[in-house]
mmCIF file of C-alpha atoms in Angstrom:
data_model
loop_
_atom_site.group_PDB
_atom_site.id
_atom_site.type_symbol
_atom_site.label_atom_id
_atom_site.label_comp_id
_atom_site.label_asym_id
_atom_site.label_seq_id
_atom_site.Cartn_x
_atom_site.Cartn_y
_atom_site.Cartn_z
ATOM 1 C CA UNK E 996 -74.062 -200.026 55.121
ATOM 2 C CA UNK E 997 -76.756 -202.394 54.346
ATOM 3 C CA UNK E 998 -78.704 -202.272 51.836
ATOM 4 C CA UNK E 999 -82.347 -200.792 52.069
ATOM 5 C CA UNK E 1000 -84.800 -203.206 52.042
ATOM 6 C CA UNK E 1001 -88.579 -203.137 50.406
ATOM 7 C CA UNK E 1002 -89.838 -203.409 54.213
ATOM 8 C CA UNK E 1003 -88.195 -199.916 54.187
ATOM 9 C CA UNK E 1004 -89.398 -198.735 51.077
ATOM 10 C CA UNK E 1005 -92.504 -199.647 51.769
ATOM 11 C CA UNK E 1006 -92.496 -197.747 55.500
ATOM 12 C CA UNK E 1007 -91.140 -194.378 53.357
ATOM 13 C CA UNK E 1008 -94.014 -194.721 51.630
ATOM 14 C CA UNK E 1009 -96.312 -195.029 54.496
ATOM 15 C CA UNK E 1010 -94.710 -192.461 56.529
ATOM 16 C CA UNK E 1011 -93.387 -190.042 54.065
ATOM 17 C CA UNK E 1012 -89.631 -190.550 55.998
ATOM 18 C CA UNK E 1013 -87.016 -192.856 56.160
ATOM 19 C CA UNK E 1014 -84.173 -192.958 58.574
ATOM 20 C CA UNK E 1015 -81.278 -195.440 57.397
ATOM 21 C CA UNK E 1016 -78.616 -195.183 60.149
ATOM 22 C CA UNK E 1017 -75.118 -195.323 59.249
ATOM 23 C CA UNK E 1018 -75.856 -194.864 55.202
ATOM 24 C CA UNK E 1019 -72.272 -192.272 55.057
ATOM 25 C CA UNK E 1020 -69.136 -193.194 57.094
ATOM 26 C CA UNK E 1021 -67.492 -191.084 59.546
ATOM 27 C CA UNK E 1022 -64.294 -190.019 57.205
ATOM 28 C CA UNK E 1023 -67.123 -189.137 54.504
ATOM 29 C CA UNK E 1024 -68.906 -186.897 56.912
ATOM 30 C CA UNK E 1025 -65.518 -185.330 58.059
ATOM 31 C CA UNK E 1026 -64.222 -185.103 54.265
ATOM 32 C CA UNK E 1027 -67.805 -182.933 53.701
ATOM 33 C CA UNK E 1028 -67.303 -180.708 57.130
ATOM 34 C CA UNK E 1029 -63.351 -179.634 56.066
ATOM 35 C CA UNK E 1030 -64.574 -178.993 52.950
ATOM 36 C CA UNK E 1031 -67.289 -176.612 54.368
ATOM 37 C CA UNK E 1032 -64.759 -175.128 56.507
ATOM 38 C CA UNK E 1033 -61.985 -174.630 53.464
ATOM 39 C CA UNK E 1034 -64.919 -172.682 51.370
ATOM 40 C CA UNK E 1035 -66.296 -170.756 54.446
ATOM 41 C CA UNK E 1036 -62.476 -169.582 54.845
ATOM 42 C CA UNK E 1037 -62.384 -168.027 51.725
ATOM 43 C CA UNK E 1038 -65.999 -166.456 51.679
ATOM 44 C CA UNK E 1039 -66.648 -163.122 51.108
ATOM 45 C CA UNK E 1040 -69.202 -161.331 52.758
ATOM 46 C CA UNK E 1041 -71.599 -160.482 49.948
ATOM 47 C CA UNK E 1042 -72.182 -156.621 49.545
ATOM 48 C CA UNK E 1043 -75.763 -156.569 50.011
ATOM 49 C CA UNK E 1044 -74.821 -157.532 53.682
ATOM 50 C CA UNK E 1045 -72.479 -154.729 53.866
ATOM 51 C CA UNK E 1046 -75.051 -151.867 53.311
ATOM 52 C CA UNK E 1047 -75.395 -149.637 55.928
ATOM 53 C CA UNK E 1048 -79.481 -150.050 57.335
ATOM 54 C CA UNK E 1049 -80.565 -146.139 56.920
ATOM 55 C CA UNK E 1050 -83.119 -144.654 54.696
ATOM 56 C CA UNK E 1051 -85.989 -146.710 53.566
ATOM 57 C CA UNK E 1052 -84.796 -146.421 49.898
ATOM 58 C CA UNK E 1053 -81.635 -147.949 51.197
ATOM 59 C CA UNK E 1054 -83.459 -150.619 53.005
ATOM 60 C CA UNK E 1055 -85.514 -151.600 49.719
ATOM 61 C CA UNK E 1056 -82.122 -151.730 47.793
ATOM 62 C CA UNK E 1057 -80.930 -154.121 50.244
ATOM 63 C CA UNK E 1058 -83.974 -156.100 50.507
ATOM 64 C CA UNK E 1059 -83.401 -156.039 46.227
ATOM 65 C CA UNK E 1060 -80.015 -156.857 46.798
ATOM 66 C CA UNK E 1061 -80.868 -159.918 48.771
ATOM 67 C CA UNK E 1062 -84.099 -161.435 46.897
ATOM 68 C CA UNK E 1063 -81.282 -161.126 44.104
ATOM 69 C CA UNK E 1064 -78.492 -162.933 45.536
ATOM 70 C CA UNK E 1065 -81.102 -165.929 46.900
ATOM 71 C CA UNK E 1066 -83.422 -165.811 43.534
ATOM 72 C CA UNK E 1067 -79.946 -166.025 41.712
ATOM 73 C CA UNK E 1068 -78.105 -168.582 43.782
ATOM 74 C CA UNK E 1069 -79.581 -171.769 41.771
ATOM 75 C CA UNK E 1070 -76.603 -171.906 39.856
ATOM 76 C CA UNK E 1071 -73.844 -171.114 42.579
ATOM 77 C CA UNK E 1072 -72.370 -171.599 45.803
ATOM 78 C CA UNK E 1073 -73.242 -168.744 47.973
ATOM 79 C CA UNK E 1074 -74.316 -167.676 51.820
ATOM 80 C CA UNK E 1075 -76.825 -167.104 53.906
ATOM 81 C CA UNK E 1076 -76.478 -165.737 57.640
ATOM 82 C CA UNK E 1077 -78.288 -166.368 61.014
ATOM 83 C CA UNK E 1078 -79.883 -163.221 61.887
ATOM 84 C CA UNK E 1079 -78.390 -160.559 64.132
ATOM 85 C CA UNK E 1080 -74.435 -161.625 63.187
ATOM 86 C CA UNK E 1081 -73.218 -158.648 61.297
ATOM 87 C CA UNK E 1082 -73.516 -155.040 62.746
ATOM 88 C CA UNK E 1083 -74.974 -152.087 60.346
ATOM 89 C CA UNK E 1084 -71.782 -151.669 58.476
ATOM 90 C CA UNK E 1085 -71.791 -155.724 57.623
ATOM 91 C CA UNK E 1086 -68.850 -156.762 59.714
ATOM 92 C CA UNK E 1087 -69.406 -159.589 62.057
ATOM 93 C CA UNK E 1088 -70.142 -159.353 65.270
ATOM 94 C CA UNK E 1089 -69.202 -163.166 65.879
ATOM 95 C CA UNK E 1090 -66.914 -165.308 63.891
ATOM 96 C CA UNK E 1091 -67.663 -165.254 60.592
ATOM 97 C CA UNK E 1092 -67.332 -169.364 60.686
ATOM 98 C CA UNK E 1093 -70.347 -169.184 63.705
ATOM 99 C CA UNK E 1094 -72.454 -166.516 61.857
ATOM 100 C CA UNK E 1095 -73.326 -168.721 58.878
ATOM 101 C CA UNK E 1096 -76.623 -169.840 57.916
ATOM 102 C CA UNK E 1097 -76.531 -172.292 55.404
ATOM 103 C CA UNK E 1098 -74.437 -172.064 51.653
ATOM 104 C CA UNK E 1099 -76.750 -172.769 48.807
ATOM 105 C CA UNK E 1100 -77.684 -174.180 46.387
ATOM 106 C CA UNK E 1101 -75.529 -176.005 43.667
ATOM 107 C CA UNK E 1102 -72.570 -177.439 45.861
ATOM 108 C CA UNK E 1103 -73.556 -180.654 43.894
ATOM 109 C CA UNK E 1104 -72.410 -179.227 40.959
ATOM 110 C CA UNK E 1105 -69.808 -177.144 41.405
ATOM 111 C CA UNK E 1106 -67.820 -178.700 44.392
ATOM 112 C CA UNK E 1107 -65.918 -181.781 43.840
ATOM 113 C CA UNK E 1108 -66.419 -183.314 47.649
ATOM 114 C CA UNK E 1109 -70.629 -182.726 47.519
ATOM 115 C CA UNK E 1110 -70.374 -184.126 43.994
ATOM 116 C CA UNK E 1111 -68.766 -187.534 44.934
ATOM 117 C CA UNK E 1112 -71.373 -187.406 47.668
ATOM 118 C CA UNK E 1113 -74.956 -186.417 46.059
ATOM 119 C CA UNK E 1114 -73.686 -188.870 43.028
ATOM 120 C CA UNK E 1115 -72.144 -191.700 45.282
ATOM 121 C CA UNK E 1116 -73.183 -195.327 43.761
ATOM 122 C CA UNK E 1117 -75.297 -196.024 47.091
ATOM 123 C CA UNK E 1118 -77.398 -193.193 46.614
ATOM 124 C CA UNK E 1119 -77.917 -193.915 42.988
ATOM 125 C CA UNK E 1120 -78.844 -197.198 44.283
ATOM 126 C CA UNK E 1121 -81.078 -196.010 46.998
ATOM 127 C CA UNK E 1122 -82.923 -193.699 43.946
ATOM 128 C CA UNK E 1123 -83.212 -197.075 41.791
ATOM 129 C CA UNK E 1124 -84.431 -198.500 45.149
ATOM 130 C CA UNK E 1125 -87.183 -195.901 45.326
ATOM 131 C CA UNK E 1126 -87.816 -196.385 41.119
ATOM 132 C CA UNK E 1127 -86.860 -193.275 40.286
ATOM 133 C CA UNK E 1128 -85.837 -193.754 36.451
ATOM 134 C CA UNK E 1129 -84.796 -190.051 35.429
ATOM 135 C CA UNK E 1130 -84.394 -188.302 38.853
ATOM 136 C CA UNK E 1131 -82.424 -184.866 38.544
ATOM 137 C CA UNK E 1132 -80.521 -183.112 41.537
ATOM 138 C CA UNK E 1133 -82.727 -179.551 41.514
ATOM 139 C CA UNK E 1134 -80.641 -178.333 44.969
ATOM 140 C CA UNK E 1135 -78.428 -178.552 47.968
ATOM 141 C CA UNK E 1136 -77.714 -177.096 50.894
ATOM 142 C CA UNK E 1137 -75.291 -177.080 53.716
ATOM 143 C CA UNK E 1138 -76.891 -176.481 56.698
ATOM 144 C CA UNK E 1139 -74.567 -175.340 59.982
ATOM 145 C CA UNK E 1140 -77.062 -175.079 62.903
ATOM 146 C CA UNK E 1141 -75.511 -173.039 64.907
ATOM 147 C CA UNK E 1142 -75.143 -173.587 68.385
ATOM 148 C CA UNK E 1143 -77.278 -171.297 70.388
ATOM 149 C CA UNK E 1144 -78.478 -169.285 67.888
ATOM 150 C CA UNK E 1145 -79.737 -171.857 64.903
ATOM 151 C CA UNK E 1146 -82.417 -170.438 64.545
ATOM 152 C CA UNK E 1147 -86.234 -172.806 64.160
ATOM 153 C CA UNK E 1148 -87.238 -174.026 60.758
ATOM 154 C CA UNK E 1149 -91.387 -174.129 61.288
ATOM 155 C CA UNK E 1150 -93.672 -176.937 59.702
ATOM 156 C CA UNK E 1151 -93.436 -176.901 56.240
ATOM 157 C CA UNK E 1152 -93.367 -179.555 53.434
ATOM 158 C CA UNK E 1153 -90.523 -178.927 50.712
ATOM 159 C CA UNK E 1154 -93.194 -178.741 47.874
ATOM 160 C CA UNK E 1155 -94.271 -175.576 48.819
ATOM 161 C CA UNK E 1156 -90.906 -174.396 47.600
ATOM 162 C CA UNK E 1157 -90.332 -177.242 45.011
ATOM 163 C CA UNK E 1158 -93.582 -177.435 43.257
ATOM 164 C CA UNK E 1159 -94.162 -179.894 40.224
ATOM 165 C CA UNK E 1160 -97.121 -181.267 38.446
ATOM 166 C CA UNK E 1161 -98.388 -183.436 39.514
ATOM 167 C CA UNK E 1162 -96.885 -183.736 42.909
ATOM 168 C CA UNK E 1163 -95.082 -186.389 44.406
ATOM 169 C CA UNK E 1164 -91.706 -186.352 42.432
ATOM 170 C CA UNK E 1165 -89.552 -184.406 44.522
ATOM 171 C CA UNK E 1166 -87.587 -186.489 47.303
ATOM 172 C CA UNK E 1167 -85.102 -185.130 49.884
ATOM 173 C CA UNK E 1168 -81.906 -186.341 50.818
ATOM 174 C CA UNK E 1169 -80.693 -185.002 54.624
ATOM 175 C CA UNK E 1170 -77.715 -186.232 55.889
ATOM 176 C CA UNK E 1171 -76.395 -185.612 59.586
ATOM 177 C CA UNK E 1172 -73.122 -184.548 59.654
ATOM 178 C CA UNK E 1173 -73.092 -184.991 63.677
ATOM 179 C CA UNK E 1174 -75.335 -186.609 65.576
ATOM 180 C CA UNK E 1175 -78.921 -184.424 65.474
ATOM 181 C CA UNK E 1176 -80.745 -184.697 68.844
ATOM 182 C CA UNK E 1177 -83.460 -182.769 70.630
ATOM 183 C CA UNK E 1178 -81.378 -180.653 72.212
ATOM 184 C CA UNK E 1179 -79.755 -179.526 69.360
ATOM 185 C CA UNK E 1180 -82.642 -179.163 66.742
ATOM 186 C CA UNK E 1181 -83.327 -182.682 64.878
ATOM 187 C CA UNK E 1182 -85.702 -182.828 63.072
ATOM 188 C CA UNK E 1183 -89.464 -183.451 63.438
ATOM 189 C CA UNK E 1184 -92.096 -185.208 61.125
ATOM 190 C CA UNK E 1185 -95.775 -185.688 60.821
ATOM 191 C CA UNK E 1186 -96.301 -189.531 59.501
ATOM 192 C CA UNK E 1187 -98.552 -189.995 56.786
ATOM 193 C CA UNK E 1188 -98.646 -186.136 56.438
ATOM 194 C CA UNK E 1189 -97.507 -186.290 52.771
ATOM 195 C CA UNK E 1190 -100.973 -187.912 51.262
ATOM 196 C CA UNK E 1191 -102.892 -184.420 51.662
ATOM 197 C CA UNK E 1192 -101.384 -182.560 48.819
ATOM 198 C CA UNK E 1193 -100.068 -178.700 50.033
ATOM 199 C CA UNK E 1194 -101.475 -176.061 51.594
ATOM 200 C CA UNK E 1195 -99.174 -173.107 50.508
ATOM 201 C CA UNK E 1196 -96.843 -172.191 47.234
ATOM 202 C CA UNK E 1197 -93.907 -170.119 47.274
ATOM 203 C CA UNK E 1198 -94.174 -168.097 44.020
ATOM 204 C CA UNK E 1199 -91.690 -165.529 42.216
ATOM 205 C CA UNK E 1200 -93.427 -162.139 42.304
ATOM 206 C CA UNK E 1201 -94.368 -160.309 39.782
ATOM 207 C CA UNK E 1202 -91.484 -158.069 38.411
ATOM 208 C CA UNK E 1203 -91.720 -154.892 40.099
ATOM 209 C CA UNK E 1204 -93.184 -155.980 43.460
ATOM 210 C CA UNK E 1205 -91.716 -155.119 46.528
ATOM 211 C CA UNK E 1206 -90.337 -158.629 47.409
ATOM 212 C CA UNK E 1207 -89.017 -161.515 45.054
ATOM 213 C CA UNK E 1208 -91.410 -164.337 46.588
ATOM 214 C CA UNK E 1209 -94.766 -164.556 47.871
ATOM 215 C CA UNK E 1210 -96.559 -167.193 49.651
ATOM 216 C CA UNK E 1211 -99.784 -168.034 48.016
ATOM 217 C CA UNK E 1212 -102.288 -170.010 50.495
ATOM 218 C CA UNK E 1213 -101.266 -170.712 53.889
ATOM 219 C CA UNK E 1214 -99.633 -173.113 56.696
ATOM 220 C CA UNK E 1215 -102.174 -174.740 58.386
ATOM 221 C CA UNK E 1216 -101.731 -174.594 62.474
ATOM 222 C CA UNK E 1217 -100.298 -177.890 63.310
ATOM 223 C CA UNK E 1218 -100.551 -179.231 67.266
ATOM 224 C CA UNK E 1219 -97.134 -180.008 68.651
ATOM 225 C CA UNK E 1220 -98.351 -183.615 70.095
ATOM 226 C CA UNK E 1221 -98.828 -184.388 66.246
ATOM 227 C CA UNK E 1222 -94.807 -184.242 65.850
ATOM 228 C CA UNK E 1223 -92.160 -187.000 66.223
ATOM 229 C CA UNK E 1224 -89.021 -186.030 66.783
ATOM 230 C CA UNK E 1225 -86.152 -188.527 64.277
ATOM 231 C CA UNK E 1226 -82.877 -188.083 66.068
ATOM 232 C CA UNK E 1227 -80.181 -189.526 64.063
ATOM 233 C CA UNK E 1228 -76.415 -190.166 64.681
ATOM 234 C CA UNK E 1229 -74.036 -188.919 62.277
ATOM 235 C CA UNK E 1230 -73.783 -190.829 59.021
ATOM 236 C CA UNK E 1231 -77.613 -191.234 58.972
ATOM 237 C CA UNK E 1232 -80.044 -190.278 56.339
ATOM 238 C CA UNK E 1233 -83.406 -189.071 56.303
ATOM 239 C CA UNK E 1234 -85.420 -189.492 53.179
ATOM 240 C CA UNK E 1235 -88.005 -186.765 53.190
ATOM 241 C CA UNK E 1236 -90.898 -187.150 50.961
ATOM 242 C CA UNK E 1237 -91.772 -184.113 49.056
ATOM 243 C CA UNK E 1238 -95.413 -183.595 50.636
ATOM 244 C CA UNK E 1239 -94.127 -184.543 54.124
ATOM 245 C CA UNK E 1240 -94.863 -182.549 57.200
ATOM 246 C CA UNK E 1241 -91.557 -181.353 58.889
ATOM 247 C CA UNK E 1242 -89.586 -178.928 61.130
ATOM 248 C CA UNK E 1243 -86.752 -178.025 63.329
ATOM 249 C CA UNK E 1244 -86.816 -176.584 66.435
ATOM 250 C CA UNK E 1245 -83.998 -173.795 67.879
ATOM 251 C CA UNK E 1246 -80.459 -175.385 68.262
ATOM 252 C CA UNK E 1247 -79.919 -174.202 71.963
ATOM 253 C CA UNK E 1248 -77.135 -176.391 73.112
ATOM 254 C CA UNK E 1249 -73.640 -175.819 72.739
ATOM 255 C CA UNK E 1250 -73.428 -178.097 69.850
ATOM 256 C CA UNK E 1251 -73.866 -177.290 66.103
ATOM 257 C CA UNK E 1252 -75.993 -179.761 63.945
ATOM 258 C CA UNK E 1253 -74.348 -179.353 60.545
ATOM 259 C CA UNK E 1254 -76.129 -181.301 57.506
ATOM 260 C CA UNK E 1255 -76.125 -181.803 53.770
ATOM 261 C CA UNK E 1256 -78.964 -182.066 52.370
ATOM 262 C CA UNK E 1257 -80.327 -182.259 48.439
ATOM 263 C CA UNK E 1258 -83.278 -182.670 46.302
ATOM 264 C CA UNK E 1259 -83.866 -184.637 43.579
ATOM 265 C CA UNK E 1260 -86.936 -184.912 40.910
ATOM 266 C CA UNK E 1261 -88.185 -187.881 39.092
ATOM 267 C CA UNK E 1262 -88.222 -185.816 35.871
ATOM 268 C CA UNK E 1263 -89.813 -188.883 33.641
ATOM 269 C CA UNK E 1264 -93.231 -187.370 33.091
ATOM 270 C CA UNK E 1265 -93.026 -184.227 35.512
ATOM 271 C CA UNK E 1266 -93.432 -180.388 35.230
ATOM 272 C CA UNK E 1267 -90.725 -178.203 37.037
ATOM 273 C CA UNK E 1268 -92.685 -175.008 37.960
ATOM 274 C CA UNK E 1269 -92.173 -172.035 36.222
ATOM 275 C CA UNK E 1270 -93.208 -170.069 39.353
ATOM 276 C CA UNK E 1271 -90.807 -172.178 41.608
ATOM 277 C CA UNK E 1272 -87.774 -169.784 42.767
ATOM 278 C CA UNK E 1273 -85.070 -171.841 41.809
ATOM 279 C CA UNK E 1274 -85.167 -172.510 37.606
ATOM 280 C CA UNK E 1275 -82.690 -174.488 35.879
ATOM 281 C CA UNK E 1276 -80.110 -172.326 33.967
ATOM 282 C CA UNK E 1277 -78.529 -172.874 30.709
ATOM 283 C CA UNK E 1278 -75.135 -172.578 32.668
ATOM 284 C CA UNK E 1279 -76.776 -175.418 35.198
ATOM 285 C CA UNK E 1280 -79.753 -177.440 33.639
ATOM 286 C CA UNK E 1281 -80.294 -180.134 36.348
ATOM 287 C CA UNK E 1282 -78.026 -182.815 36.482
ATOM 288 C CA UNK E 1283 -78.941 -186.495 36.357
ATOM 289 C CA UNK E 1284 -78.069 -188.481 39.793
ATOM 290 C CA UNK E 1285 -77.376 -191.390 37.769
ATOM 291 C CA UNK E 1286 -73.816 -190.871 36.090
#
């Protein structure tokens, strides 16, 4: 891979995205999808998706059950489902390797193959690149894409869920684990989109409310002709800027469009929000990228 010029620092900057082609080889892609498959193996279906759907006590319970497996999933390696997968009793209706979601949100830290990766000297050197001087990993994510039913990610900018003060320190690492087209859900971007500020917070609720989060201002409608789409063969990165205008549309091909994707702060002079979901843990305080 070549390195990234200050041409293309200079366009992430402008645009709020970068696409470097060919940053990951094919065996590190393929090392990061058998790994994936090895951990989905051994899953188990997490009991909050096993409770029957009956009263509406039970229903709140669940909901609890979930906000408290996502709220709580900072610090571990846990899954998330496409919608409609698992019948009323929790047992899955399609393979349980098809019905996934994503798995969230500290692979970096806790599995050896996405630790190599999120820590690998190139992107260290892409982060030195950008002049970060203390970024911290805050999250990752595997993200499957399932064929036919992956379901749409709508416009949003990944400050809304990664807030800091002042803005502008969170960056986003996406990496295509196959190639990502149109047919298959790539994603989309707004250019220049990240110089606004944001629109909408998620917050944790207060204790006692009937959901964990809450959305505090809103989306703003966005007109389809203002998108680009940024297919990318697999290998390829996408820097995503922390204000930037994004989305994904339904994977309806036959094809998945797995990724791995993680955030990183520039910590030097930056507030993590207390309100933010996801909060460091004494177990997991959030790791440096440079090692």
């Amino acid at each position: 891979m070549a390195s990234v010029t200050q041409h293309q620092i200079q366009k992430f900057h402008k645009n709020g995205f970068l696409v470097l082609e060919q940053f990951f080889s094919s065996e590190e892609c393929d090392s990061m999808r058998s790994q994936i498959q090895r951990i989905v193996a051994e899953m188990e279906v997490p009991p909050h998706c096993r409770t029957a759907f009956s009263t509406r006590e039970e229903e709140q319970l669940q909901a609890q059950g979930s906000s408290d497996y996502f709220l709580t999933s900072g610090d571990k390696i846990r899954f998330f489902f496409e919608k409609g997968v698992l019948d009323e009793k929790g047992n899955f209706l399609v393979p349980k390797e098809k019905s996934i979601s994503k798995i969230g949100h500290a692979l970096h830290a806790h599995d050896p193959v996405f630790k190599q990766i999120t820590h690998s000297p190139k992107v260290q050197e892409l982060g030195r690149k950008l002049g970060l001087e203390r970024p911290v990993v805050v999250q990752s994510m595997y993200i499957f894409k399932q064929p036919g039913i992956g379901g749409e990610v709508t416009p949003h900018q990944d400050a809304t869920f990664l807030h800091t003060e002042p803005l502008g320190r969170i960056v986003g690492f996406w990496i295509a684990l196959e190639d990502a087209t149109q047919e298959n859900g790539c994603l989309w971007f707004i250019p220049g989109s990240h110089t606004n500020g944001i629109s909408r917070r998620m917050v944790r609720a207060a204790s006692g409310a009937s959901t964990c989060v809450e959305f505090v201002g809103s989306e703003p409608a966005y007109e389809d002709k203002q998108f680009i789409p940024l297919p990318i063969r697999k290998g390829g990165l996408i820097l995503i800027h922390g204000e930037v205008v994004h989305k994904s549309e339904l994977n309806s091909s036959e094809s998945s469009r797995h990724a791995f994707t993680f955030h990183v702060m520039e910590a030097k002079g930056t507030t993590w929000s207390k309100e933010n979901w996801l909060q460091p843990t004494p177990e997991l305080p959030f790791p440096s990228l440079y090692t």
